């Protein structure tokens, strides 16, 4: 089978397509024939050696959300999984024709959802659901979703809209992305590259500020976000896609106006509150099944053209999710 690896950190040209044996499912595992692979900013950051939390051991193949069909089960796994189309969230050695994964990391694909769309059901969509939950967003509260045209952001925007948030404010970096966010239900769209972007947000909410802010971009935006928070407002920081090497510093004085700032990590949630992770997954499945959330695929790229997929994500020009198709 084919597998994509890189043996050094650097640009997309370090990605190589190699031959490998089809993995064998061990105890507790299933073997999945891959139909679609989600590509994330974190994949790009790790390939460049710039991920703010973890660096892979070389040679490396990205871990990613995979959708495919179960073709084989491990010795202690029920054969009822055979033939099922599933999502594997953050499968190891995911850029490949086949992956072996623990059965507890698979989720069912809702009826009618094609494999490329279903990749969002993995870690990307679950993160979107959980950051909204972490912000404790309630109906009629205002929400600001940064990077609202991205893989996580476009799902979080739809979840917020379905919960009755008002207004739902989306930020993005181009007119095309702002139009995309508007098509998904954003009430107000703002280019966060403009010097007056925060003033546009203030005018949109009026009053004391924004109730909930979801920030997966990081950098200097965090300082502006804290200033934009209303009393008892909640800022959820969950990534640094825009500035992976930046380390912004917030002062305790910044939050004296009864403002709450928290970080979110899916790994930490799974470790400390697996019950919340499970309930969030059920909520996501329900939202996709009933149409409240419509996963959008920005591009379907052949596995053989993996460098183009990474270039698309790295350029930050795509709207929705970029997906590799073996």
Coordinates of C-alpha atoms in Angstrom, one line a residue:
X1 CA 0.0 0.0 0.0
X2 CA 1.0 3.7 -0.3
X3 CA 1.9 5.7 2.8
X4 CA 3.1 9.4 3.0
X5 CA 6.1 10.1 5.2
X6 CA 8.5 12.9 5.8
X7 CA 12.1 12.4 6.9
X8 CA 12.9 16.0 7.7
X9 CA 11.1 19.1 8.6
X10 CA 10.4 21.7 5.9
X11 CA 8.1 22.7 3.0
X12 CA 5.5 20.4 1.5
X13 CA 8.2 19.0 -0.9
X14 CA 9.6 16.9 2.1
X15 CA 6.4 14.7 1.8
X16 CA 7.2 11.4 0.1
X17 CA 4.9 8.7 -1.1
X18 CA 6.4 5.3 -0.1
X19 CA 5.4 1.7 -0.2
X20 CA 4.6 -0.2 3.0
X21 CA 2.9 -3.4 4.1
X22 CA -0.8 -3.3 4.9
X23 CA -1.0 -3.1 8.8
X24 CA -2.4 -6.0 10.7
X25 CA -5.1 -5.2 13.3
X26 CA -3.9 -6.3 16.7
X27 CA -6.0 -6.9 19.8
X28 CA -8.7 -4.2 20.1
X29 CA -8.1 -2.9 16.6
X30 CA -9.9 -2.7 13.3
X31 CA -8.3 -2.4 9.8
X32 CA -9.9 0.3 7.7
X33 CA -9.7 0.7 4.0
X34 CA -9.3 4.5 3.7
X35 CA -11.7 6.6 1.6
X36 CA -10.9 10.1 2.8
X37 CA -8.3 11.8 5.0
X38 CA -8.8 15.3 6.6
X39 CA -5.8 17.6 6.3
X40 CA -5.4 20.2 9.2
X41 CA -3.2 23.2 10.0
X42 CA -1.6 21.0 12.7
X43 CA -0.4 18.6 10.1
X44 CA 1.4 21.5 8.3
X45 CA 2.8 22.9 11.6
X46 CA 4.2 19.5 12.5
X47 CA 5.7 19.0 9.1
X48 CA 7.4 22.3 9.4
X49 CA 8.6 21.5 12.9
X50 CA 6.6 24.4 14.3
X51 CA 3.7 22.8 16.2
X52 CA 3.4 24.7 19.5
X53 CA 2.7 21.6 21.6
X54 CA 4.3 18.5 20.1
X55 CA 6.9 17.6 17.5
X56 CA 6.8 14.2 15.7
X57 CA 9.7 11.7 15.7
X58 CA 11.2 11.4 12.3
X59 CA 10.4 9.7 9.9
X60 CA 6.8 10.6 10.5
X61 CA 3.4 10.1 8.9
X62 CA 0.7 12.5 10.0
X63 CA -2.1 11.4 12.4
X64 CA -5.4 12.6 11.0
X65 CA -9.2 12.0 10.8
X66 CA -9.9 9.2 8.4
X67 CA -13.1 7.8 6.9
X68 CA -13.3 4.3 5.4
X69 CA -14.7 0.8 5.5
X70 CA -13.8 -1.8 8.2
X71 CA -12.3 -4.7 6.3
X72 CA -10.8 -6.7 9.2
X73 CA -11.1 -6.9 12.9
X74 CA -8.6 -7.8 15.6
X75 CA -8.8 -11.2 17.4
X76 CA -11.0 -9.8 20.3
X77 CA -13.1 -7.3 18.3
X78 CA -16.7 -8.1 17.3
X79 CA -17.1 -9.0 13.6
X80 CA -20.3 -6.8 13.5
X81 CA -18.0 -3.9 12.6
X82 CA -17.1 -5.6 9.3
X83 CA -18.3 -3.6 6.3
X84 CA -19.2 -0.5 8.4
X85 CA -18.2 2.9 7.2
X86 CA -16.6 4.7 10.1
X87 CA -14.7 7.8 11.1
X88 CA -11.4 7.2 12.9
X89 CA -10.4 10.3 14.8
X90 CA -6.7 11.1 14.7
X91 CA -5.6 7.7 13.3
X92 CA -1.9 7.1 13.4
X93 CA -0.1 6.8 10.1
X94 CA -3.2 8.2 8.5
X95 CA -2.0 9.4 5.1
X96 CA -2.2 5.9 3.6
X97 CA -4.4 3.4 1.8
X98 CA -5.1 1.4 5.0
X99 CA -5.0 2.2 8.7
X100 CA -5.2 0.0 11.8
X101 CA -6.9 1.8 14.7
X102 CA -8.3 1.0 18.2
X103 CA -12.0 0.2 18.0
X104 CA -12.7 2.8 20.7
X105 CA -11.5 5.5 18.3
X106 CA -14.1 4.8 15.6
X107 CA -17.5 6.6 15.2
X108 CA -20.4 5.7 12.8
X109 CA -20.8 7.8 9.7
X110 CA -24.4 9.3 9.5
X111 CA -26.5 8.1 6.6
X112 CA -26.2 10.3 3.5
X113 CA -22.9 11.9 4.5
X114 CA -20.2 11.2 1.9
X115 CA -16.7 10.1 3.2
X116 CA -15.0 13.5 2.6
X117 CA -17.7 15.4 4.5
X118 CA -17.6 12.7 7.2
X119 CA -13.9 13.5 8.0
X120 CA -15.2 16.5 9.9
X121 CA -16.9 14.1 12.4
X122 CA -13.5 13.2 13.7
X123 CA -11.4 15.5 15.9
X124 CA -12.2 18.7 13.9
X125 CA -15.9 18.6 14.4
X126 CA -15.6 17.4 18.0
X127 CA -13.2 20.2 18.8
X128 CA -15.8 22.7 17.4
X129 CA -18.5 21.2 19.5
X130 CA -16.4 21.2 22.6
X131 CA -15.1 24.7 22.4
X132 CA -18.7 26.0 22.1
X133 CA -19.6 23.8 25.1
X134 CA -16.5 25.1 27.0
X135 CA -17.7 28.7 26.3
X136 CA -21.1 27.7 27.9
X137 CA -22.8 29.5 25.0
X138 CA -26.5 30.1 25.6
X139 CA -29.3 31.3 23.4
X140 CA -29.5 35.0 22.8
X141 CA -25.8 35.5 23.8
X142 CA -23.4 37.1 21.3
X143 CA -20.5 35.0 20.0
X144 CA -17.4 35.8 18.0
X145 CA -15.9 32.9 15.9
X146 CA -12.4 33.6 14.7
X147 CA -11.3 31.8 11.5
X148 CA -14.9 31.1 10.7
X149 CA -14.1 29.7 7.3
X150 CA -11.7 27.1 8.5
X151 CA -12.2 23.4 9.2
X152 CA -13.1 23.9 12.9
X153 CA -14.5 27.5 12.6
X154 CA -17.1 26.7 10.0
X155 CA -18.5 24.0 12.2
X156 CA -18.4 26.0 15.4
X157 CA -20.2 28.9 13.6
X158 CA -23.1 26.5 12.6
X159 CA -23.3 25.0 16.1
X160 CA -23.5 28.5 17.6
X161 CA -26.2 29.5 15.2
X162 CA -28.2 26.3 16.0
X163 CA -28.0 27.2 19.7
X164 CA -29.7 30.5 19.1
X165 CA -26.7 32.8 19.6
X166 CA -27.3 36.4 18.5
X167 CA -25.5 37.9 16.8
X168 CA -23.1 35.3 15.5
X169 CA -20.0 37.3 14.4
X170 CA -17.5 35.7 12.1
X171 CA -14.0 36.8 11.3
X172 CA -12.0 35.7 8.3
X173 CA -9.1 37.1 6.2
X174 CA -10.7 37.6 2.7
X175 CA -14.0 38.7 1.1
X176 CA -14.5 35.1 -0.2
X177 CA -14.2 33.6 3.2
X178 CA -16.5 36.3 4.7
X179 CA -19.1 35.4 2.0
X180 CA -18.7 31.8 2.9
X181 CA -19.3 32.4 6.6
X182 CA -22.3 34.5 5.7
X183 CA -23.7 31.6 3.7
X184 CA -23.5 29.4 6.8
X185 CA -25.5 31.8 8.9
X186 CA -23.2 34.4 10.3
X187 CA -25.0 37.6 11.1
X188 CA -21.9 39.9 11.0
X189 CA -18.7 39.2 9.1
X190 CA -15.5 41.1 9.8
X191 CA -12.0 41.0 8.2
X192 CA -9.7 40.6 11.2
X193 CA -6.8 41.9 9.1
X194 CA -8.3 45.4 9.1
X195 CA -7.1 47.8 11.7
X196 CA -10.6 48.7 12.8
X197 CA -11.9 45.1 13.0
X198 CA -12.4 45.2 16.8
X199 CA -14.4 48.4 16.5
X200 CA -16.6 46.8 13.9
X201 CA -17.3 44.0 16.4
X202 CA -18.1 46.5 19.2
X203 CA -20.6 48.2 16.9
X204 CA -22.2 44.9 16.0
X205 CA -22.8 43.9 19.6
X206 CA -23.3 47.3 21.2
X207 CA -23.5 47.4 25.0
X208 CA -20.6 46.0 27.1
X209 CA -19.0 43.6 24.7
X210 CA -19.1 40.0 23.4
X211 CA -20.4 37.1 25.6
X212 CA -18.3 34.3 24.1
X213 CA -15.2 34.4 21.9
X214 CA -13.7 31.3 20.2
X215 CA -10.1 31.8 19.1
X216 CA -8.1 29.1 17.4
X217 CA -5.7 31.6 15.7
X218 CA -3.7 33.0 18.7
X219 CA -1.2 35.7 18.5
X220 CA -2.1 39.4 19.2
X221 CA -5.8 38.7 18.5
X222 CA -6.0 37.3 22.1
X223 CA -5.2 40.8 23.5
X224 CA -8.0 42.4 21.4
X225 CA -10.4 39.6 22.4
X226 CA -10.0 40.1 26.1
X227 CA -10.7 43.8 25.6
X228 CA -13.8 42.9 23.6
X229 CA -15.3 40.6 26.3
X230 CA -18.4 41.7 28.2
X231 CA -18.4 41.3 31.9
X232 CA -18.8 37.6 32.7
X233 CA -17.8 37.0 29.0
X234 CA -15.8 33.8 28.2
X235 CA -12.8 33.6 25.8
X236 CA -11.9 30.0 24.8
X237 CA -8.4 29.7 23.3
X238 CA -7.9 26.4 21.4
X239 CA -5.1 26.8 19.0
X240 CA -2.5 28.9 17.3
X241 CA -3.1 28.3 13.6
X242 CA -2.1 31.8 12.6
X243 CA 1.0 32.2 14.7
X244 CA 2.3 28.8 16.0
X245 CA 5.6 30.2 17.4
X246 CA 4.1 33.3 19.1
X247 CA 3.7 33.3 22.9
X248 CA 1.3 36.1 23.8
X249 CA 1.3 37.2 27.4
X250 CA -1.9 38.3 29.2
X251 CA -1.9 40.2 32.4
X252 CA -4.2 39.5 35.3
X253 CA -5.1 43.1 35.1
X254 CA -6.7 42.4 31.7
X255 CA -9.4 40.3 33.3
X256 CA -10.3 42.4 36.3
X257 CA -13.6 43.3 34.7
X258 CA -15.1 39.9 35.5
X259 CA -13.7 38.3 32.3
X260 CA -13.0 34.6 31.9
X261 CA -10.2 33.2 29.8
X262 CA -9.7 29.4 29.4
X263 CA -7.7 27.1 27.1
X264 CA -9.1 24.0 25.5
X265 CA -7.4 20.8 24.6
X266 CA -9.1 17.7 23.4
X267 CA -6.4 15.5 24.8
X268 CA -6.9 17.0 28.2
X269 CA -10.7 16.6 28.0
X270 CA -10.3 13.0 27.1
X271 CA -7.9 12.4 30.0
X272 CA -9.8 14.2 32.7
X273 CA -13.5 14.3 31.6
X274 CA -14.2 11.5 29.1
X275 CA -17.9 11.8 30.0
X276 CA -18.0 15.3 28.5
X277 CA -16.1 14.1 25.4
X278 CA -18.6 11.4 24.9
X279 CA -21.6 13.6 25.3
X280 CA -20.1 16.2 22.9
X281 CA -19.6 13.5 20.3
X282 CA -23.3 12.5 20.6
X283 CA -24.3 16.1 20.2
X284 CA -22.2 16.4 17.1
X285 CA -23.7 13.3 15.6
X286 CA -27.1 14.6 16.2
X287 CA -26.3 18.0 14.7
X288 CA -24.9 16.5 11.5
X289 CA -27.8 14.0 11.3
X290 CA -30.5 16.6 11.6
X291 CA -28.8 19.1 9.3
X292 CA -27.9 21.7 11.9
X293 CA -24.3 21.3 10.9
X294 CA -23.3 20.9 7.2
X295 CA -19.7 19.9 6.8
X296 CA -18.1 21.7 3.8
X297 CA -15.3 20.2 1.8
X298 CA -13.1 22.9 0.2
X299 CA -11.1 20.5 -2.0
X300 CA -10.7 16.8 -2.7
X301 CA -7.1 16.1 -3.6
X302 CA -5.7 12.7 -4.7
X303 CA -3.3 11.1 -2.2
X304 CA -0.7 11.1 -5.0
X305 CA -0.9 14.9 -5.0
X306 CA -0.4 15.3 -1.2
X307 CA 1.9 18.3 -1.5
X308 CA -0.9 20.3 -3.2
X309 CA -3.2 19.5 -0.3
X310 CA -0.7 20.8 2.2
X311 CA -0.1 23.9 0.1
X312 CA -3.8 24.6 0.0
X313 CA -4.0 24.4 3.8
X314 CA -0.8 26.3 4.4
X315 CA -2.0 29.1 2.1
X316 CA -5.1 29.6 4.3
X317 CA -7.1 30.2 1.2
X318 CA -9.5 27.2 1.5
X319 CA -13.0 27.4 2.8
X320 CA -14.1 24.4 4.8
X321 CA -11.9 21.3 4.9
X322 CA -9.2 20.0 2.5
X323 CA -9.5 16.2 2.1
X324 CA -7.1 13.7 0.6
X325 CA -8.7 10.9 -1.4
X326 CA -6.7 7.7 -1.9

